[in-house]
Each structure stands twice: as C-alpha cells, then as structure tokens.
Coordinates of C-alpha atoms and ligand atoms in Angstrom, one line a residue:
M32 CA -111.8 5.2 83.8
M33 CA -113.1 5.4 80.3
L34 CA -111.5 8.8 80.2
R35 CA -108.1 7.6 81.9
A36 CA -107.4 4.6 79.6
S37 CA -108.3 7.0 76.1
R38 CA -105.3 8.9 77.9
K39 CA -103.4 5.8 77.9
V40 CA -103.7 4.5 74.3
A41 CA -103.4 7.6 72.9
S42 CA -100.2 8.3 74.8
P43 CA -96.4 7.9 72.7
H44 CA -96.2 4.8 74.4
V45 CA -98.3 2.6 72.5
V46 CA -96.5 3.3 69.6
C47 CA -97.7 -0.7 68.1
V48 CA -99.7 -3.1 68.2
E49 CA -97.7 -5.2 71.0
D50 CA -97.7 -1.7 73.4
L51 CA -101.3 -2.8 74.2
R52 CA -100.6 -6.1 75.5
P53 CA -98.7 -4.8 78.6
L54 CA -101.4 -2.2 79.4
A55 CA -104.4 -5.5 78.4
R56 CA -102.5 -7.7 80.9
R57 CA -102.6 -4.8 83.8
R58 CA -106.4 -4.1 83.4
V59 CA -108.1 -7.7 83.3
P60 CA -107.6 -10.6 85.5
R61 CA -104.8 -12.9 84.7
A62 CA -107.4 -15.5 84.1
V63 CA -109.0 -13.0 81.0
F64 CA -105.8 -11.5 79.8
D65 CA -104.3 -15.7 79.1
Y66 CA -107.7 -16.6 77.6
L67 CA -106.9 -14.0 75.0
D68 CA -102.9 -14.0 75.4
G69 CA -102.8 -18.3 75.8
G70 CA -102.9 -21.0 73.5
A71 CA -103.1 -24.8 72.7
E72 CA -100.5 -27.2 74.8
G73 CA -97.0 -25.6 74.6
E74 CA -98.1 -22.7 72.8
V75 CA -95.8 -23.7 69.3
T76 CA -98.1 -22.7 66.5
L77 CA -99.2 -19.5 68.4
R78 CA -95.4 -18.4 68.9
E79 CA -95.2 -19.6 65.3
N80 CA -98.1 -17.6 63.8
C81 CA -96.2 -14.5 64.4
R82 CA -92.5 -15.6 64.1
T83 CA -93.1 -17.0 60.4
F84 CA -93.6 -13.3 58.9
E85 CA -89.9 -12.6 59.6
D86 CA -89.0 -15.5 56.9
V87 CA -90.3 -13.2 54.6
T88 CA -88.8 -10.3 53.3
F89 CA -89.4 -7.2 51.0
R90 CA -88.8 -6.1 47.6
P91 CA -88.6 -2.4 47.5
R92 CA -88.7 0.1 44.7
H93 CA -87.2 2.7 45.2
A94 CA -87.3 6.1 44.5
V95 CA -91.1 5.5 42.8
A96 CA -93.4 8.7 43.4
V97 CA -96.2 7.3 45.6
S98 CA -98.3 10.5 46.6
D99 CA -101.8 8.5 48.1
C100 CA -101.7 5.0 49.1
D101 CA -105.2 4.0 48.6
L102 CA -105.6 0.6 51.3
S103 CA -109.2 -0.4 50.2
T104 CA -110.6 -3.8 48.6
R105 CA -112.9 -5.5 48.2
V106 CA -113.9 -9.6 50.5
L107 CA -117.5 -10.9 48.8
G108 CA -117.9 -7.5 46.3
L109 CA -118.1 -5.7 49.7
G110 CA -115.6 -2.5 49.2
L111 CA -113.6 -2.4 52.7
S112 CA -111.7 0.6 53.1
L113 CA -109.1 -1.5 54.8
P114 CA -107.3 -4.7 53.9
F115 CA -108.3 -6.4 57.0
L116 CA -111.1 -7.5 59.2
L117 CA -112.0 -7.9 62.9
A118 CA -112.0 -11.3 63.8
P119 CA -114.4 -12.9 66.3
V120 CA -113.4 -13.2 68.9
G121 CA -115.6 -15.1 71.5
Y122 CA -116.9 -13.4 74.9
S123 CA -115.1 -10.7 73.6
R124 CA -117.4 -9.3 77.1
L125 CA -115.1 -10.5 79.6
M126 CA -112.5 -8.2 78.6
H127 CA -114.7 -5.1 78.6
P128 CA -118.7 -4.9 78.6
S129 CA -118.7 -3.0 75.5
G130 CA -116.7 -6.4 74.1
E131 CA -118.8 -6.8 70.9
V132 CA -120.6 -3.9 69.9
A133 CA -117.8 -1.4 70.8
A134 CA -115.4 -4.0 68.2
A135 CA -118.3 -3.7 65.8
R136 CA -119.1 -0.1 66.1
E137 CA -115.1 0.7 65.4
A138 CA -114.7 -1.6 62.5
G139 CA -118.0 0.6 60.7
K140 CA -116.0 4.3 61.5
A141 CA -113.4 2.7 59.8
G142 CA -115.0 1.6 57.0
T143 CA -114.3 -2.4 57.5
G144 CA -116.0 -5.7 58.7
Y145 CA -116.3 -7.1 62.1
I146 CA -117.2 -11.1 62.7
L147 CA -119.4 -11.6 65.7
S148 CA -118.4 -15.0 67.1
T149 CA -121.1 -17.4 68.4
I150 CA -119.5 -17.2 72.3
S151 CA -120.8 -13.5 71.9
G152 CA -121.9 -11.8 75.4
H153 CA -123.6 -9.2 72.9
R154 CA -127.5 -9.9 70.8
L155 CA -126.1 -10.3 67.1
E156 CA -129.3 -7.5 66.7
D157 CA -127.0 -4.9 68.9
V158 CA -124.2 -5.6 67.5
K159 CA -125.4 -5.3 63.9
A160 CA -127.4 -2.1 65.0
G161 CA -123.8 -0.6 66.7
S162 CA -121.9 -0.8 63.3
T163 CA -122.1 1.2 60.0
G164 CA -119.8 -1.7 58.4
P165 CA -120.7 -5.2 56.9
V166 CA -121.0 -7.2 59.5
F167 CA -120.7 -11.6 59.2
Y168 CA -121.4 -14.2 61.7
Q169 CA -119.5 -16.8 62.6
L170 CA -121.8 -20.6 63.2
Y171 CA -120.7 -23.2 65.4
L172 CA -123.3 -25.6 66.0
M173 CA -123.5 -25.4 69.4
G174 CA -126.8 -26.7 70.7
G175 CA -127.5 -28.7 67.3
R176 CA -129.0 -27.5 64.0
A177 CA -132.5 -26.4 65.6
A178 CA -130.7 -23.7 67.5
A179 CA -128.4 -22.8 64.4
E180 CA -131.5 -22.8 62.5
A181 CA -132.8 -20.0 65.0
V182 CA -129.6 -18.2 65.2
I183 CA -129.6 -18.0 60.8
E184 CA -133.0 -16.7 60.8
R185 CA -131.6 -13.6 63.3
A186 CA -129.0 -13.0 61.6
R187 CA -130.3 -12.6 57.9
V188 CA -132.8 -10.5 59.6
A189 CA -130.8 -8.4 61.4
G190 CA -129.1 -7.9 57.9
F191 CA -125.5 -10.1 58.4
A192 CA -123.7 -9.7 55.3
A193 CA -122.3 -13.6 55.6
L194 CA -122.0 -16.2 57.9
V195 CA -118.4 -17.8 58.7
V196 CA -118.4 -21.7 59.8
T197 CA -115.5 -22.5 61.7
I198 CA -114.3 -26.1 60.6
D199 CA -110.9 -26.7 62.5
T200 CA -113.0 -26.8 66.5
P201 CA -114.2 -30.8 66.9
V202 CA -113.0 -30.4 70.6
S203 CA -111.5 -27.7 72.1
G204 CA -108.1 -26.7 71.9
I205 CA -106.2 -27.7 75.5
R206 CA -105.1 -24.1 76.6
E207 CA -103.2 -24.7 79.2
R208 CA -102.8 -21.0 80.6
D209 CA -106.6 -21.4 81.0
Y210 CA -106.5 -25.0 83.7
R211 CA -103.8 -23.2 85.4
N212 CA -105.9 -19.9 86.2
G213 CA -109.3 -21.7 87.1
M214 CA -110.8 -20.5 84.4
K215 CA -113.7 -23.4 84.8
E216 CA -113.7 -22.7 88.3
L217 CA -114.3 -18.9 87.5
I218 CA -116.9 -19.4 85.6
S219 CA -118.4 -22.3 87.7
G220 CA -121.3 -21.1 89.9
N221 CA -119.4 -22.4 93.0
L222 CA -118.3 -20.3 95.0
L223 CA -116.0 -23.0 96.9
A224 CA -113.9 -24.5 93.8
K225 CA -113.7 -20.4 92.7
I226 CA -112.1 -19.4 96.3
P227 CA -108.5 -20.8 95.5
F228 CA -108.5 -18.6 92.4
L229 CA -109.6 -15.3 93.6
P230 CA -107.2 -13.5 94.3
Q231 CA -106.1 -12.8 90.6
V232 CA -109.7 -11.1 90.1
L233 CA -109.5 -9.2 93.4
S234 CA -106.7 -7.4 92.4
R235 CA -107.8 -6.3 88.9
P236 CA -110.8 -4.3 90.6
G237 CA -111.8 -1.3 88.0
W238 CA -112.0 -4.8 85.8
L239 CA -114.1 -6.1 88.7
V240 CA -116.2 -3.5 89.1
S241 CA -116.9 -3.1 85.6
F242 CA -117.2 -7.1 85.3
L243 CA -120.2 -6.6 88.3
L244 CA -122.2 -3.7 87.1
D245 CA -122.6 -5.1 83.5
G246 CA -124.4 -7.3 85.7
G247 CA -121.3 -10.5 85.7
L248 CA -121.3 -13.6 83.6
R249 CA -124.1 -13.6 81.5
P250 CA -125.5 -16.8 79.2
L251 CA -124.8 -16.6 75.5
P252 CA -128.0 -14.7 74.0
N253 CA -127.4 -16.1 70.9
V254 CA -127.4 -19.6 71.7
V255 CA -130.9 -20.5 72.6
I256 CA -131.2 -24.4 73.3
P257 CA -135.0 -24.5 72.4
G258 CA -136.9 -25.5 75.7
Q259 CA -134.5 -24.3 77.7
G260 CA -133.2 -20.8 76.2
P261 CA -129.7 -18.9 76.3
M262 CA -127.0 -21.9 77.2
P263 CA -124.3 -20.5 79.9
L264 CA -120.8 -20.2 79.4
L265 CA -119.9 -22.9 81.7
D266 CA -121.6 -25.3 78.7
V267 CA -119.6 -24.1 75.5
N268 CA -117.0 -26.7 75.7
A269 CA -118.8 -29.5 75.9
A270 CA -121.4 -28.0 73.3
L271 CA -118.7 -27.8 71.0
A272 CA -117.3 -31.4 71.6
S273 CA -120.8 -32.1 70.4
S274 CA -120.9 -30.5 67.2
A275 CA -118.5 -31.0 65.6
V276 CA -119.4 -29.7 61.8
T277 CA -118.7 -32.0 59.1
W278 CA -119.3 -31.1 55.1
A279 CA -122.4 -32.7 55.5
D280 CA -123.7 -30.1 58.1
F281 CA -121.7 -27.6 55.9
R282 CA -124.4 -28.3 53.3
W283 CA -127.3 -27.8 55.0
I284 CA -125.7 -24.6 57.0
R285 CA -125.5 -23.5 53.2
D286 CA -129.1 -24.4 52.0
C287 CA -130.6 -22.8 55.1
W288 CA -128.6 -19.7 55.4
R289 CA -128.6 -19.3 51.3
G290 CA -126.1 -16.3 51.1
P291 CA -122.3 -16.4 51.3
I292 CA -120.3 -18.4 53.7
V293 CA -116.7 -18.3 54.6
V294 CA -114.7 -21.7 55.6
K295 CA -112.4 -20.4 58.6
G296 CA -110.3 -22.9 59.3
V297 CA -108.3 -24.1 56.5
L298 CA -104.6 -24.5 56.1
T299 CA -104.3 -27.7 53.5
G300 CA -104.8 -27.7 49.3
D301 CA -107.0 -30.5 49.8
D302 CA -109.6 -29.4 52.5
A303 CA -109.7 -26.0 49.9
R304 CA -110.7 -27.6 47.3
R305 CA -113.3 -29.9 49.3
A306 CA -114.5 -26.0 50.5
V307 CA -114.1 -25.0 47.0
D308 CA -116.4 -28.3 45.2
E309 CA -118.4 -27.8 48.4
G310 CA -120.0 -23.6 47.5
A311 CA -117.3 -21.8 50.1
A312 CA -117.6 -18.2 48.6
V313 CA -114.8 -17.1 50.6
I314 CA -112.2 -19.6 52.6
S315 CA -110.0 -18.7 55.1
V316 CA -106.2 -20.0 56.0
Y317 CA -106.7 -20.0 59.6
N318 CA -105.2 -22.3 62.9
H319 CA -107.5 -20.3 65.2
G320 CA -104.5 -18.4 65.9
G321 CA -102.5 -22.0 67.6
R322 CA -105.9 -22.1 70.4
Q323 CA -106.5 -25.7 68.8
L324 CA -104.0 -28.2 67.3
D325 CA -100.7 -27.3 68.0
G326 CA -97.8 -28.4 66.0
V327 CA -100.0 -27.5 62.9
P328 CA -97.3 -24.9 60.4
A329 CA -98.5 -21.0 61.1
A330 CA -101.1 -19.7 59.0
L331 CA -98.8 -17.5 56.7
R332 CA -96.8 -20.7 56.1
A333 CA -100.0 -22.4 54.6
L334 CA -101.1 -20.0 52.5
P335 CA -99.4 -20.8 49.4
E336 CA -100.4 -24.6 49.3
V337 CA -104.2 -23.1 49.4
V338 CA -103.6 -20.4 46.6
A339 CA -102.1 -22.5 44.2
A340 CA -104.8 -25.1 45.4
V341 CA -108.0 -22.7 44.7
N342 CA -106.1 -21.4 41.6
G343 CA -108.7 -17.9 41.8
Q344 CA -111.6 -19.7 42.2
L345 CA -112.3 -17.7 45.2
E346 CA -111.4 -15.1 48.0
I347 CA -108.8 -16.0 50.4
L348 CA -108.1 -14.7 53.8
M349 CA -105.3 -15.2 55.7
D350 CA -105.6 -15.2 59.9
G351 CA -103.1 -15.7 62.4
G352 CA -99.9 -13.9 63.6
I353 CA -101.1 -10.1 62.2
R354 CA -99.6 -7.2 64.8
R355 CA -98.4 -4.9 61.6
G356 CA -99.2 -3.5 58.8
S357 CA -95.9 -5.2 57.6
D358 CA -97.8 -8.7 58.1
I359 CA -100.9 -7.6 56.0
V360 CA -98.5 -6.5 53.9
K361 CA -96.8 -9.8 53.3
A362 CA -100.0 -12.0 53.9
I363 CA -101.7 -10.0 50.6
C364 CA -98.4 -10.3 48.3
L365 CA -98.8 -14.4 49.2
G366 CA -102.0 -14.1 47.6
A367 CA -104.6 -13.4 50.5
R368 CA -107.1 -10.7 49.3
A369 CA -107.2 -10.0 52.6
V370 CA -106.6 -11.0 56.6
L371 CA -108.5 -10.8 60.1
C372 CA -106.5 -9.1 62.7
G373 CA -107.8 -11.0 66.8
R374 CA -105.8 -10.0 69.2
A375 CA -104.3 -7.2 67.6
Y376 CA -107.6 -5.2 68.1
A377 CA -108.5 -7.9 71.6
Y378 CA -105.5 -6.8 73.6
G379 CA -106.7 -3.0 72.7
L380 CA -110.1 -3.7 74.1
A381 CA -108.6 -5.4 77.2
A382 CA -106.3 -2.4 77.5
A383 CA -109.2 0.4 77.4
G384 CA -112.5 -0.9 75.3
E385 CA -113.7 1.0 72.6
A386 CA -110.9 3.6 72.6
G387 CA -108.3 0.3 72.9
V388 CA -109.9 -0.7 69.6
A389 CA -110.1 2.5 67.6
R390 CA -105.8 2.8 68.6
A391 CA -105.5 -0.6 67.6
I392 CA -106.9 -0.1 63.9
E393 CA -105.4 3.2 63.9
I394 CA -101.7 1.7 64.0
L395 CA -102.2 -0.7 61.5
R396 CA -103.6 1.4 59.2
A397 CA -101.1 3.8 59.5
D398 CA -98.7 0.6 59.4
L399 CA -99.9 0.3 55.6
D400 CA -99.9 3.4 54.4
R401 CA -95.8 3.5 56.0
T402 CA -95.2 0.2 53.8
L403 CA -97.3 1.2 51.2
R404 CA -95.1 4.6 50.6
L405 CA -91.6 2.5 51.6
L406 CA -92.1 -0.7 49.2
G407 CA -93.1 1.9 46.3
C408 CA -96.6 0.8 45.9
P409 CA -99.5 2.6 45.6
S410 CA -102.0 0.6 46.7
I411 CA -103.2 -2.8 47.9
A412 CA -104.6 -3.9 44.7
S413 CA -100.8 -3.9 43.3
L414 CA -99.1 -5.6 45.9
D415 CA -98.3 -9.1 44.4
S416 CA -95.1 -11.4 44.9
S417 CA -92.8 -9.3 43.4
Y418 CA -92.6 -6.9 46.5
V419 CA -92.0 -10.1 48.7
N420 CA -88.5 -12.6 49.0
V421 CA -90.0 -16.0 49.9
P422 CA -87.5 -19.0 51.5
K423 CA -87.0 -21.6 48.6
S424 CA -88.2 -24.1 51.5
W425 CA -91.8 -22.6 51.0
E426 CA -92.2 -24.0 47.5
C427 CA -95.7 -25.6 47.6
R428 CA -96.3 -29.5 46.9
E429 CA -98.8 -28.5 44.7
S430 CA -96.7 -26.7 42.4
I431 CA -93.9 -28.9 42.6
S432 CA -95.8 -31.9 41.9
Ligands
LIG755 C1 -109.0 -15.5 72.9 C2 -110.2 -15.7 71.4 C3 -111.4 -16.2 71.0 C4 -111.2 -16.6 70.1 N1 -112.9 -17.1 69.9 C5 -113.0 -17.5 69.0 C6 -114.3 -17.7 68.1 O1 -115.7 -17.7 68.8 N2 -114.5 -18.4 66.7 C7 -113.6 -18.4 66.2 O2 -114.2 -19.0 64.3 N3 -112.5 -17.8 66.1 C8 -112.0 -17.2 67.2 N4 -110.6 -17.0 67.4 C9 -110.1 -16.7 66.6 C10 -109.7 -15.6 65.9 O3 -110.8 -16.1 65.2 C11 -108.7 -16.1 65.2 O4 -108.6 -17.0 63.8 C12 -107.7 -16.2 65.7 O5 -107.5 -15.0 67.6 C13 -106.1 -15.2 64.9 O6 -104.9 -14.9 65.6 P1 -104.6 -13.6 66.0 O7 -105.3 -13.4 67.2 O8 -102.8 -14.4 66.6 O9 -104.6 -12.3 65.2 C14 -110.5 -16.6 69.1 C15 -109.5 -15.7 69.2 C16 -108.7 -15.5 70.7 C17 -107.9 -15.1 70.6

C-alpha cells in the first residue's frame, strides 16, 4: 500500500501542495481529514491566512544572472538548508501510523527542523532519534506543572534544541466540523455513541487497517500525569481549558528549561514587546492556522506590526497559510527569518505517509528555487521588502504613531 502511495505522490498529478489535499481526503476518514483541514467557527481566519498572500505582489529584477540559489538560513544559530520548519501538528499519528517520526525524519533529511507537538502519538525520544535535523518541543501545560517539568527534563536529555511555548490556547477553539463528524464520540470509549459516525471510518478500509495494526488510539506518551500515567486523547480539550499559559507560567517554564524559547502565538506589537521583555529568543507570528479565535487577522497581515515592534531584538517566524514557496518568499520579504509549514506537509502525511511529507518538502524547495530565480535574487538572505509591493493600508500602527 505504501508503495502505491509513493507512486501516487510522485505522479504528474501532484504538482503543488494543494494537489496533496484531495489525496489526503481520499485516504483518511472524513473526521480525520476535517480535523486537519478545518478551522474554528466560520473559518474566516483560516481562509484569510491563505488568501492574504495574494495582496502582496512581487517586484522582480530581470536580466540578472542567478546561477545557484542559496536557500539556507539560520534560526537560533542553527543552520537550516531551507527557510521553513515543519510546524507542530497534534496527533499526526492519526493521519498515518508513522506520524511524527516520519515528519521529523523527512525534515532532517531535507536539512531543516521539526517541531513536535505536546499532543504527539509518538514518544519524544523516538521522534528525536529518527531525525538528523534539529527538533524543537512544543509545550502546552496540559497535566499541570509537574507533568510539564517531567517532559521538559525528557526533552533536554533527548537533545531537543529549543522549547516552543504556544500561548494562544487558553481553551480549544470550536472547530465545527469536528463536532459534526463526531470526533469526540469516535475517540471516546463508548461504542454506542460511536455507531452513528462509524460509516465514514468503514469507508476508508486501508486507513482503518493501518490504524488498527498500529494499536488504535493511544494515550499521549509525552503527557504523563504523576500517579496516573499518559493522558488519554479524550481528555485533551478539558486539559487545555485548565492549563492556559500566562506570562507567570512562561517565567517558570524559562527557569525550568534554561535554553532558548520560541513564543508561538503573537499577533500584535504589544504581545511581541512583552515576549522580548520576558526573554523569548524567537517569536512566531501566528493564529494557530485559523483554529483558535476566528476573526483575528491573517498571520502574514500581522507580521509588519510585529516586525516594527520588535525592531530586530529577536528572530521572527511566520506561521499560517503557507502552501507555496512564493508564500515563504513573501513572508521573508516582510521580515520573517523563516516560516513554519503545518497543513502543507500534513496533507502529504495523510495522503501517503512519509513519502507524502517528502513530496511536500520537495515541492516547496523547488518552488523556492524557481521563485528566487524569477525574482533575480541569489539567496534567501538577500530578500528584503524591495522585492514586494504591499498594500498602502498595511502601513502598521507602530510606524504611523
Ligand atoms: C491538525 C492540526 C493540529 C495542530 N496542532 C498544534 C499543536 O498541537 N500545537 C501547536 O502549537 N500548533 C498546532 N497546530 C498549528 C500548527 O502548528 C501551525 O501553526 C498551523 O498549521 C499553520 O497553519 P497552516 O496549516 O495553514 O500552515 C495544528 C495545526 C493543525 C492543522
């Protein structure tokens, strides 16, 4: 089955990342596809994350000889061959049994980094061991400080390069598709409650067999509650609602980790300045891929305000809506050091496991190379705002006041 999937993702039908999406839809049950594809409430922010890239246009330099394009960059002093990392995608193991391990391995092979979600189906030690690239650990305080302290220590021992603290999840956003598809019932232990939702699962026998052979739904191996063991997946939403990260928690996490921290979830200049003051090493401008507060601006739209507020005091990542290499180039022109890709590689994972992740990365790499050549720009490091036109209305408050 894997071989067939590999052929499929290498076929001429998969020209861009968006082509992986229908393949994912065909391989996994509707509940799993919509968990990956969907966003909060009316999905306005989800759509805007992608659409907003259209508002920024290029200013190419023609008749310029660009022989070899240098796609490398540095984040936190780590050399990356590509200016994107793979973002944390909770419970990737549901999309394919190889899940987080496969994604980390492919990131490493491509010379870039992977960020492992707290809501991982694989042990963090296995994910780190599978990758030759830098791996960061994304932390939620699910399970309280004692569980966090234990996982931080495990991440340190395993050699994780940085901690990523997500600050926009005081409660899980309402993803309406998950409710309609009976996601809660499907992951519950109540067979009667599951029955109405089972046809969508039975209609994907290939996925179902691989899921059952993988041992079915497993508890979260990296969220170990003292005296209770690994947290069941069903408890995640309630655990998130009682474990919002505040700046006071951030200070505690910083003291516990004693290494570089990425703050994930900054959308305003005020929060960006606060993150600088609190000792963050990097911030990621993002809105959780449109999965939390619907109606916040697209991540790209929020980037200029954050860049102006930070004024070079730390590195900035941008995260949300990346589907093409040209999107990555635009975000870097607007001041991001690199970007995080979420669904772009996760569609590949759901479509064809590790081969699908590899294909997504390769498409983005080729896009980046082509875009730089068409722009007449030799390297990612040479990109700046002179390569793009930005709408007048984007002039940020920071620079107006
Ligand atoms: C299915 C799914 C699960 C996610 N789980 C997490 C998570 O556990 N922790 C986190 O910080 N972000 C999580 N995110 C957000 C991603 O890290 C990333 O910010 C987002 O996918 C970017 O938007 P994009 O997918 O449109 O590129 C998740 C996103 C998706 C699609």
